[in-house]
């Protein structure tokens, strides 16, 4: 399947590789140079690939080229780790290119793309190398299978420039008979799924230690996924559905079904569906080298709970590891996910990852039907399935169990003496204060790189996603202390009422708060007026970066190319604000200014990808906030606090806001 070259040499429009004959896959060898010539006709640059001694690939080649690849399957992640090591071990970029070219037509394409992406992300000498957007390379993981036949037809019949975008209908995976379908716009959002794929690319759980052991990665696993659940539950309340129920009884039938309607172009198969009311079954799949009992999940979780309640874990050599107030959550994150940093994988197992695997094989646990895994088996697709949120609600609940054992924040640990937030307002252009507006928008994404047919050229799909009107926070802060102060402004939002329409208890509402922004403020004495735009959010990246709708014919700034890999991680800007309701969803906007002296991390965060730190961290830096992730909502409240109002100290303020959804669709400007 001749796809376009994986590397786009910087500054060139199109490059072709001149490959030593030995490197060609056997089926192409007879063609030799003719192949380069054929694909090189319209190339601007020819890259000679050096012949080097290729390290043995061994087990890596056991995953055939037309199989699906899952990081959650232990065998797959082991061979991915080996391939990453090979790519990382190359002495220089020329050697990396050689081994990558050699690997490309031999190794499973998903595995190849993943391992090379991780390597490029982590090698010091490839920081300015660009990778195509994952949705461009593998659009089949994101869009309705029907699109590809239409795209093929268009590409063959209609000349480039006259091709109309192919529209993906908003409701293609189910009908309103299924109430879970109300959330499809969130679960199947391209930007959300791309964020999740990128997050796991940046934070792999199995690879060389220096690649895995990023600052607070276990804690970030907890926090980023906790926020996904908070956001999803918020959306559920907007859609008159109760919060997701934990999947905590592994023997119970899973009521919700999911039919993804995705086709794998690589495996030439449909992604398996998950019908309703199935139960997890013991796995015995020789092909994946998996033999695991459902009871193992229970055993692992019992041991994890025991560690939480004892306040310590036990490592492989029987030594005690304290789950300290500062580092306990990071250890637990690695233990529960699990990553190679788990204190004891033999004992605490591989809880969260294997949960994905059990669910993704529920339709064929012993491989008798020769079926591959469902969408839960792949971080690029897992968030589409309703069970993802039930599984992660359960995982999050384990973390919350631990958080409940930590000392409560005292008023002193929350307050910032002398600093008072006296007013908070949200403004939208032409709208009323403290009302946020949401609606549908259509956008186009080019998928042509992932489509292997001639003639080439852009093929756009048009999809419909949620959008909000940009807005501005206006925050008034009084500094009555005896000098200038520096603070961290933390902004969250939560629904004001629970499923029954009652005000929340703090202990429940704290888990509903969705982070919207976090930034440093300088406070002079007296009154300070802080203005901040929604687009500056420390949670999100701009739409253009999510999709990186790069037009390769347009000269790119080197910087734009260089930053993509890491910078693709970040919640998608168009999903910053939950959908709300047509009548207006009552919400509470929470603003806190904490003392920067207790927040600061001594480092420079100048440079690339420093704008979506809340969920993704900052490339090659420490996590940019010293507080526990989720602060101040990450713990049970101090004695006497039952409600949010009682929780507030003078450096915090709550403002009622309304999210109003209008059922209109903003269409893109005509592409032709
Ligand atoms: Cu991100 Cu379960 O970790 O999908």
XYZ file of C-alpha atoms and ligand atoms in Angstrom:
676
model
C 0.000 0.000 0.000
C 2.071 2.906 -1.169
C 1.197 5.766 1.093
C 2.989 9.047 1.004
C 6.370 9.104 2.684
C 6.111 9.343 6.424
C 8.713 12.044 6.684
C 8.069 15.290 4.974
C 11.482 16.847 4.757
C 11.340 20.299 6.252
C 10.803 23.081 3.799
C 10.065 20.836 0.837
C 6.730 20.198 -0.742
C 7.211 16.556 -1.603
C 10.111 14.211 -1.115
C 10.844 10.767 -2.415
C 13.280 8.285 -0.923
C 15.890 6.560 -2.978
C 16.033 3.223 -1.212
C 18.713 0.489 -1.285
C 17.203 -2.522 -2.983
C 17.774 -4.702 0.094
C 15.487 -2.451 2.100
C 12.510 -2.938 -0.144
C 9.949 -5.467 0.993
C 10.274 -8.690 -1.005
C 7.224 -7.958 -3.142
C 8.730 -4.657 -4.335
C 12.292 -5.845 -4.859
C 11.824 -6.779 -8.533
C 10.652 -3.229 -9.192
C 13.704 -1.657 -7.593
C 14.623 1.742 -8.873
C 11.539 1.870 -11.076
C 9.544 2.332 -7.921
C 11.447 5.391 -6.801
C 11.183 6.784 -10.279
C 7.470 6.216 -10.459
C 6.746 7.970 -7.202
C 9.493 10.483 -7.773
C 8.014 12.037 -10.880
C 6.484 14.967 -9.107
C 8.873 15.097 -6.150
C 10.751 18.253 -5.331
C 13.419 16.459 -3.421
C 15.098 13.075 -3.578
C 16.535 11.684 -0.373
C 19.200 9.005 -0.624
C 18.762 6.422 2.056
C 22.065 5.168 3.450
C 22.731 1.458 3.781
C 23.506 0.572 7.383
C 23.522 -2.623 9.378
C 19.935 -3.129 10.451
C 19.361 -4.413 13.994
C 17.355 -7.650 14.267
C 13.580 -7.031 14.288
C 12.642 -10.442 15.723
C 9.276 -10.403 17.445
C 8.366 -7.029 15.947
C 7.580 -8.745 12.651
C 5.178 -11.196 14.285
C 2.380 -8.647 14.149
C 1.359 -8.893 10.534
C 0.735 -5.843 8.417
C -2.992 -6.308 8.159
C -3.724 -6.756 11.853
C -4.934 -4.133 14.232
C -2.517 -2.851 16.870
C -3.338 -2.075 20.492
C -1.112 -0.567 23.123
C -3.259 -2.140 25.782
C -2.319 -5.678 24.668
C 0.843 -6.662 26.542
C 2.443 -8.366 23.548
C 1.814 -5.390 21.292
C 3.208 -2.922 23.774
C 6.269 -5.099 24.283
C 7.087 -5.111 20.589
C 6.271 -1.410 20.370
C 8.776 -0.840 23.179
C 11.386 -2.778 21.201
C 10.789 -0.853 18.021
C 10.899 2.456 19.921
C 14.225 1.361 21.403
C 15.578 0.583 17.932
C 14.507 4.003 16.657
C 15.866 5.768 19.741
C 19.129 3.843 19.556
C 20.100 5.054 16.076
C 23.202 7.211 16.249
C 21.979 9.987 14.018
C 19.096 11.076 11.848
C 20.502 9.462 8.692
C 20.612 6.092 10.421
C 17.127 6.658 11.809
C 15.844 7.347 8.310
C 17.525 4.170 7.053
C 16.038 1.929 9.683
C 12.642 3.617 9.391
C 12.608 3.106 5.642
C 13.596 -0.513 6.149
C 10.836 -0.971 8.730
C 8.093 0.818 6.914
C 7.012 -1.903 4.498
C 7.723 -4.753 6.882
C 6.190 -3.619 10.143
C 2.503 -3.265 10.958
C 1.563 0.299 9.873
C -0.084 1.336 13.161
C 2.817 -0.044 15.151
C 5.272 1.680 12.831
C 3.513 5.021 13.066
C 3.260 4.828 16.845
C 6.854 3.786 17.495
C 8.300 6.319 15.072
C 6.116 9.066 16.529
C 7.284 8.309 20.058
C 10.913 8.186 18.912
C 10.700 11.472 17.022
C 9.049 13.050 20.033
C 11.881 11.976 22.302
C 15.088 12.148 20.239
C 16.965 15.387 20.741
C 17.977 15.472 17.069
C 14.430 15.174 15.670
C 12.763 17.990 17.518
C 12.255 19.878 14.276
C 10.895 16.930 12.309
C 7.259 16.971 11.475
C 4.779 14.105 11.540
C 1.557 14.143 9.605
C -1.501 14.616 11.746
C -2.805 11.282 12.963
C -6.217 11.961 11.496
C -4.644 12.558 8.109
C -2.691 9.310 8.305
C -5.427 7.147 9.751
C -8.755 8.842 9.073
C -10.430 5.432 9.332
C -10.119 5.638 13.119
C -12.165 8.805 13.246
C -14.787 8.960 10.542
C -17.744 6.988 9.257
C -16.687 4.085 7.039
C -19.094 5.224 4.322
C -16.948 8.249 3.654
C -14.134 6.281 2.083
C -16.094 4.898 -0.824
C -17.348 8.412 -1.552
C -13.855 9.839 -1.238
C -12.450 7.220 -3.585
C -15.137 8.009 -6.111
C -14.488 11.730 -5.836
C -10.762 11.385 -6.114
C -11.097 9.264 -9.240
C -13.765 11.254 -11.023
C -13.585 14.829 -9.807
C -10.426 16.875 -10.416
C -8.816 18.479 -7.403
C -10.147 21.952 -6.839
C -13.664 20.989 -7.884
C -14.177 18.440 -5.136
C -16.899 19.259 -2.676
C -16.314 18.237 0.958
C -17.943 14.946 1.930
C -20.338 15.563 4.722
C -20.387 13.226 7.715
C -23.869 13.322 9.179
C -24.008 14.314 12.832
C -25.957 11.231 13.863
C -24.516 8.252 12.092
C -23.779 5.713 14.820
C -27.228 5.373 16.415
C -30.708 6.834 16.673
C -32.487 8.653 19.468
C -34.088 5.371 20.518
C -30.796 4.872 22.343
C -30.588 7.519 25.048
C -26.800 7.215 25.292
C -26.718 8.525 21.743
C -27.447 11.990 23.129
C -23.774 12.115 24.050
C -22.446 10.990 20.666
C -21.377 14.550 19.779
C -18.947 14.388 22.704
C -17.796 10.780 22.495
C -17.233 10.821 18.752
C -15.771 14.314 18.557
C -12.661 14.206 16.374
C -10.781 16.734 18.510
C -11.452 14.938 21.777
C -10.309 11.616 20.360
C -7.205 13.219 18.860
C -6.378 14.777 22.217
C -6.662 11.399 23.918
C -4.456 9.706 21.322
C -1.875 12.459 21.691
C -1.934 12.327 25.464
C -1.091 8.636 25.406
C 1.588 9.246 22.762
C 3.250 11.813 25.010
C 2.843 9.663 28.130
C 3.512 6.060 27.060
C 3.361 3.531 29.879
C 5.842 1.130 28.420
C 9.093 2.148 26.716
C 12.611 3.011 27.826
C 12.558 4.390 31.364
C 13.739 7.852 30.353
C 10.779 8.083 27.953
C 8.189 6.942 30.510
C 9.449 8.626 33.669
C 8.123 12.113 32.997
C 7.457 14.452 35.878
C 4.257 13.461 37.754
C 3.024 11.282 34.865
C 1.097 8.928 37.178
C -0.674 11.858 38.775
C -1.433 13.342 35.384
C -2.939 10.009 34.283
C -5.300 10.382 37.230
C -6.042 14.065 36.681
C -6.484 14.160 32.906
C -8.887 11.203 33.026
C -10.666 12.600 36.103
C -11.342 15.728 34.070
C -12.658 13.679 31.155
C -15.159 12.083 33.524
C -16.089 15.454 35.056
C -16.636 16.885 31.589
C -18.646 13.893 30.425
C -20.866 13.961 33.502
C -21.417 17.683 32.976
C -22.502 16.953 29.392
C -24.774 14.166 30.648
C -26.569 16.533 32.995
C -26.968 18.985 30.098
C -28.682 16.138 28.230
C -30.965 15.143 31.101
C -29.023 11.985 31.852
C -27.626 11.014 35.217
C -23.906 10.783 35.823
C -22.128 7.718 34.385
C -22.374 4.737 36.710
C -19.171 3.007 37.652
C -18.474 -0.329 36.029
C -17.383 -1.922 39.277
C -19.080 -5.310 39.182
C -17.135 -7.273 36.620
C -19.706 -10.068 36.529
C -22.537 -7.748 35.661
C -23.900 -7.458 32.132
C -22.948 -4.234 30.341
C -26.251 -2.785 29.319
C -25.074 -0.113 26.889
C -24.134 -1.207 23.396
C -21.919 0.526 20.875
C -21.727 0.095 17.109
C -18.781 2.165 15.884
C -19.345 2.002 12.093
C -15.646 2.387 11.499
C -13.688 0.350 8.965
C -10.024 -0.302 9.345
C -8.370 0.502 6.036
C -5.228 -1.309 7.142
C -6.906 -4.467 8.377
C -9.629 -4.233 5.686
C -12.170 -5.151 8.349
C -14.909 -3.408 10.248
C -14.266 -2.559 13.850
C -16.270 -5.064 15.882
C -19.417 -3.825 17.553
C -20.281 -4.391 21.191
C -23.876 -5.537 21.532
C -25.872 -4.863 24.690
C -25.953 -6.952 27.872
C -22.694 -8.817 27.450
C -20.523 -9.911 30.334
C -16.753 -9.939 30.553
C -15.318 -13.386 29.981
C -11.992 -14.970 30.796
C -9.583 -14.299 27.963
C -7.670 -16.996 26.189
C -6.348 -15.642 22.933
C -3.218 -17.373 21.826
C -2.781 -14.996 18.927
C -2.307 -12.089 21.369
C -0.573 -14.210 24.011
C -3.285 -13.242 26.490
C -4.591 -15.629 29.104
C -6.272 -13.710 31.859
C -9.234 -14.341 34.136
C -11.881 -11.779 34.947
C -11.198 -12.622 38.586
C -7.718 -11.134 38.213
C -9.291 -7.688 37.898
C -10.953 -8.241 41.253
C -7.765 -9.527 42.869
C -5.760 -6.535 41.636
C -8.348 -4.032 42.750
C -8.564 -5.619 46.227
C -4.794 -5.268 46.579
C -4.860 -1.678 45.348
C -7.598 -0.814 47.855
C -5.565 -2.500 50.588
C -2.536 -0.358 49.697
C -4.696 2.762 49.815
C -6.088 1.929 53.234
C -2.714 0.871 54.628
C -1.117 4.021 53.264
C 1.667 2.069 51.609
C 2.414 -0.324 48.775
C 4.810 -3.252 48.662
C 7.424 -3.476 45.935
C 8.722 -6.605 44.169
C 11.265 -7.219 46.926
C 8.763 -6.856 49.728
C 9.863 -3.360 50.723
C 7.306 -0.864 51.918
C 6.636 2.227 49.797
C 4.749 4.964 51.610
C 1.933 6.647 49.727
C 2.931 10.084 50.965
C 0.715 13.139 50.769
C 2.786 14.556 47.939
C 3.770 11.502 45.941
C 1.142 8.897 46.783
C -1.142 9.871 43.928
C 1.709 9.635 41.404
C 2.637 6.151 42.628
C -0.991 5.064 42.514
C -1.435 6.452 39.001
C 1.436 4.319 37.762
C 0.158 1.343 39.741
C -3.420 1.482 38.526
C -2.812 2.393 34.885
C -0.297 0.473 35.064
C 3.026 1.772 33.731
C 6.517 0.316 34.059
C 6.888 2.686 37.027
C 4.350 0.653 39.019
C 5.932 -0.373 42.319
C 4.912 -3.982 41.718
C 3.221 -5.076 38.528
C 3.190 -8.720 39.583
C 1.136 -7.941 42.668
C -0.956 -4.908 41.713
C -1.317 -6.093 38.140
C -2.339 -4.104 35.137
C -5.758 -3.005 36.229
C -6.857 -0.172 33.975
C -5.116 -1.388 30.822
C -6.515 -4.909 31.117
C -9.978 -3.472 31.742
C -9.712 -1.935 28.277
C -8.613 -5.319 26.911
C -11.394 -7.354 28.592
C -14.038 -4.963 27.314
C -12.558 -4.764 23.830
C -12.634 -8.582 23.498
C -16.033 -9.150 25.029
C -17.323 -10.319 21.616
C -14.611 -12.914 21.016
C -12.720 -13.752 24.217
C -11.120 -16.927 22.888
C -10.600 -15.840 19.289
C -12.908 -18.523 17.930
C -14.359 -16.041 15.466
C -10.926 -14.701 14.511
C -12.090 -11.208 15.447
C -9.897 -8.331 16.547
C -10.558 -5.934 19.421
C -13.313 -3.318 19.632
C -12.812 0.433 19.951
C -11.955 0.228 23.673
C -8.705 -1.458 22.640
C -7.208 1.638 21.029
C -6.563 5.034 22.619
C -7.472 6.691 19.296
C -11.007 5.278 19.410
C -11.754 4.283 23.041
C -13.587 7.482 23.960
C -16.317 6.745 21.415
C -17.806 3.914 23.470
C -20.118 4.694 26.442
C -18.410 1.957 28.454
C -15.184 4.000 28.408
C -16.772 6.446 30.839
C -18.172 3.742 33.082
C -14.785 2.058 33.232
C -12.931 5.286 33.889
C -15.539 6.323 36.487
C -14.598 3.185 38.337
C -10.880 3.893 37.952
C -11.432 7.467 39.104
C -13.360 6.264 42.107
C -10.305 4.310 43.269
C -8.275 7.507 43.074
C -10.996 9.350 44.998
C -10.891 6.668 47.659
C -7.221 7.507 48.100
C -7.792 11.260 48.028
C -10.331 10.844 50.838
C -7.539 9.516 53.073
C -5.449 12.700 52.693
C -5.496 15.560 55.197
C -8.159 18.133 54.301
C -7.034 21.565 53.194
C -7.194 23.963 56.110
C -8.444 27.505 55.610
C -4.817 28.591 55.815
C -3.860 26.313 52.946
C -6.632 27.763 50.812
C -6.566 31.436 51.718
C -4.294 34.144 50.327
C -4.297 36.776 53.090
C -4.945 40.282 51.832
C -6.248 39.115 48.455
C -9.984 39.289 47.800
C -11.803 38.373 44.618
C -14.562 40.948 44.662
C -16.229 40.474 41.297
C -16.345 37.921 38.477
C -18.128 38.390 35.194
C -18.189 36.564 31.884
C -18.740 38.664 28.803
C -19.604 37.679 25.263
C -19.760 40.092 22.390
C -23.276 41.369 21.901
C -24.671 39.046 24.552
C -25.811 39.403 28.116
C -23.317 39.132 30.956
C -22.762 35.698 32.497
C -24.448 33.799 29.701
C -22.356 31.498 27.529
C -23.676 30.500 24.134
C -23.189 27.198 22.359
C -24.247 25.980 18.905
C -23.184 23.585 16.145
C -20.422 24.364 13.728
C -19.188 22.564 10.634
C -15.506 22.261 9.796
C -13.475 20.574 7.078
C -10.503 18.253 7.485
C -8.304 16.905 4.720
C -7.945 13.120 4.841
C -6.118 12.518 1.613
C -2.846 11.405 3.144
C -4.519 8.352 4.656
C -6.122 7.317 1.400
C -4.003 5.230 -0.863
C -5.354 5.753 -4.319
C -4.557 7.846 -7.325
C -5.024 10.510 -8.452
C -4.047 12.367 -5.335
C -4.936 15.720 -3.977
C -7.025 16.969 -1.123
C -10.202 15.198 -0.139
C -12.050 17.054 2.580
C -14.611 15.696 4.988
C -17.022 18.076 6.623
C -18.048 17.269 10.174
C -20.333 18.922 12.690
C -19.108 19.713 16.184
C -20.132 21.703 19.209
C -18.838 25.274 19.412
C -19.181 28.193 21.790
C -19.091 31.909 21.257
C -15.695 33.225 22.421
C -15.922 34.996 25.757
C -13.879 36.989 28.247
C -13.476 36.710 31.990
C -13.450 40.013 33.877
C -12.166 39.511 37.384
C -11.787 42.199 40.003
C -9.229 41.484 42.701
C -8.445 43.644 45.705
C -4.949 43.432 47.135
C -4.957 45.004 50.594
C -1.621 43.540 51.638
C 1.419 45.746 52.109
C 2.989 45.194 48.712
C 2.673 43.727 45.252
C 1.651 40.083 45.165
C 1.788 37.317 42.617
C -0.997 34.773 42.385
C -2.325 31.902 40.315
C -5.798 32.429 38.950
C -7.689 29.119 38.799
C -10.987 28.979 36.949
C -13.423 26.053 37.057
C -17.055 25.488 36.164
C -19.638 22.983 37.429
C -23.373 22.433 37.127
C -25.223 24.250 39.879
C -27.739 21.463 40.527
C -27.601 17.688 40.620
C -29.765 15.228 38.657
C -32.730 15.859 40.918
C -32.444 19.622 40.567
C -31.102 19.977 44.112
C -28.042 21.989 45.133
C -24.955 19.825 45.605
C -23.164 18.750 48.704
C -19.577 19.939 48.378
C -18.248 16.383 48.555
C -20.111 15.529 45.344
C -19.798 18.814 43.516
C -16.029 18.909 43.906
C -15.772 16.013 41.427
C -17.911 17.881 38.901
C -15.623 20.907 38.546
C -14.159 21.218 35.093
C -10.967 23.213 34.756
C -11.292 26.082 32.286
C -8.067 28.015 32.789
C -5.075 28.624 35.043
C -2.631 31.509 34.748
C -0.306 33.710 36.764
C -1.380 37.209 37.783
C 0.580 40.136 39.189
C -1.405 42.042 41.765
C -0.553 45.607 42.583
C -1.802 47.155 45.793
C -5.427 48.186 45.618
C -7.828 47.160 42.906
C -6.785 44.967 39.959
C -8.879 44.322 36.880
C -7.997 41.048 35.200
C -9.179 40.340 31.678
C -8.649 36.976 30.076
C -9.962 35.555 26.800
C -11.456 32.048 26.569
C -9.057 31.280 23.710
C -6.081 31.672 26.063
C -7.161 28.673 28.153
C -4.372 26.554 29.656
C -6.539 23.500 28.981
C -7.051 23.818 25.249
C -5.212 24.099 21.978
C -6.632 25.965 18.993
C -8.729 24.124 16.448
C -6.022 24.536 13.810
C -3.527 22.710 15.978
C -5.879 19.879 16.842
C -6.384 19.177 13.166
C -3.277 20.828 11.938
C -4.998 21.547 8.738
C -1.687 22.237 7.110
C -1.762 22.910 3.481
C 1.476 21.390 2.275
C 1.541 23.666 -0.701
C 1.679 26.671 1.571
C 5.145 27.441 2.895
C 5.197 26.670 6.609
C 7.050 28.459 9.325
C 9.597 26.007 10.720
C 8.239 26.669 14.155
C 4.749 25.596 13.221
C 6.077 22.284 11.949
C 8.472 21.736 14.814
C 5.929 22.111 17.524
C 3.260 19.806 16.345
C 4.144 16.491 17.891
C 3.916 17.388 21.529
C 1.674 20.292 20.871
C -1.059 18.104 19.437
C -1.854 17.256 23.063
C -4.491 19.573 24.526
C -8.258 19.606 24.943
C -9.827 20.815 21.763
C -10.885 24.478 21.968
C -14.317 23.874 20.480
C -15.171 21.559 23.405
C -14.026 23.911 26.173
C -17.594 24.660 27.246
C -20.228 21.950 27.778
C -23.288 22.062 25.580
C -25.730 23.557 28.081
C -29.465 23.452 27.385
C -31.897 25.386 25.174
C -33.541 26.883 28.261
C -30.138 27.722 29.783
C -28.181 25.409 32.080
C -27.543 26.926 35.527
C -23.841 26.637 36.368
C -21.345 27.929 38.876
C -18.140 29.562 37.757
C -15.445 29.340 40.400
C -12.467 31.682 40.493
C -9.607 31.419 42.971
C -6.376 33.374 43.319
C -3.870 31.229 45.185
C -0.528 32.409 46.514
C 2.077 31.983 43.793
C 4.750 31.379 46.418
C 3.079 28.037 47.129
C 2.364 27.246 43.476
C 5.548 28.126 41.691
C 7.916 25.708 40.048
C 11.360 27.098 39.482
C 11.852 26.789 35.759
C 11.452 28.755 32.606
C 8.413 27.730 30.615
C 9.354 29.847 27.654
C 9.376 28.016 24.364
C 7.235 25.500 22.598
C 3.976 23.900 23.683
C 3.568 25.768 26.915
C -0.056 26.655 26.410
C -1.991 23.493 27.296
C -0.164 22.587 30.482
C -3.188 21.761 32.619
C -3.927 18.371 31.044
C -0.698 17.774 29.128
C 2.184 19.269 31.094
C 4.901 21.192 29.271
C 7.357 19.520 26.957
C 10.603 18.550 28.687
C 9.663 20.544 31.800
C 8.254 19.932 35.221
C 4.482 20.091 35.571
C 3.930 23.854 35.810
C 2.035 23.923 39.133
C 3.420 22.667 42.441
C -0.011 22.038 43.974
C -1.752 18.697 43.788
C -3.447 18.393 40.428
C -7.069 19.407 40.711
C -6.362 21.773 43.630
C -8.426 22.978 45.458
C -11.080 20.386 44.556
C -8.943 17.268 44.889
C -9.742 16.518 48.529
C -12.608 16.117 50.951
C -13.607 19.383 52.611
C -12.529 20.469 56.071
C -14.891 19.917 58.994
C -18.025 21.989 58.903
C -18.006 22.460 55.113
C -21.048 20.927 53.447
C -21.592 23.323 50.568
C -19.483 25.225 48.063
C -20.367 28.527 49.745
C -19.003 27.245 53.047
C -15.826 26.149 51.318
C -14.992 29.640 50.034
C -12.248 31.798 51.500
C -11.965 35.486 50.536
C -9.564 34.747 47.651
C -12.309 32.690 45.978
C -15.573 33.677 44.394
C -18.470 31.897 42.762
C -20.532 33.474 40.014
C -23.735 31.970 38.668
C -23.563 31.613 34.886
C -25.881 30.087 32.314
C -24.929 27.989 29.306
C -27.492 28.398 26.582
C -27.528 26.092 23.583
C -29.084 27.185 20.308
C -29.829 24.514 17.742
C -28.306 26.251 14.736
C -25.390 25.240 12.552
C -22.681 27.584 11.403
C -21.446 26.395 8.014
C -17.885 26.907 6.818
C -16.999 29.399 4.153
C -17.156 27.735 0.776
C -13.994 25.800 0.097
C -14.152 26.031 -3.668
Cu -6.766 7.132 28.366
Cu -8.122 4.338 29.655
O -6.547 5.641 29.571
O -7.890 5.422 28.005
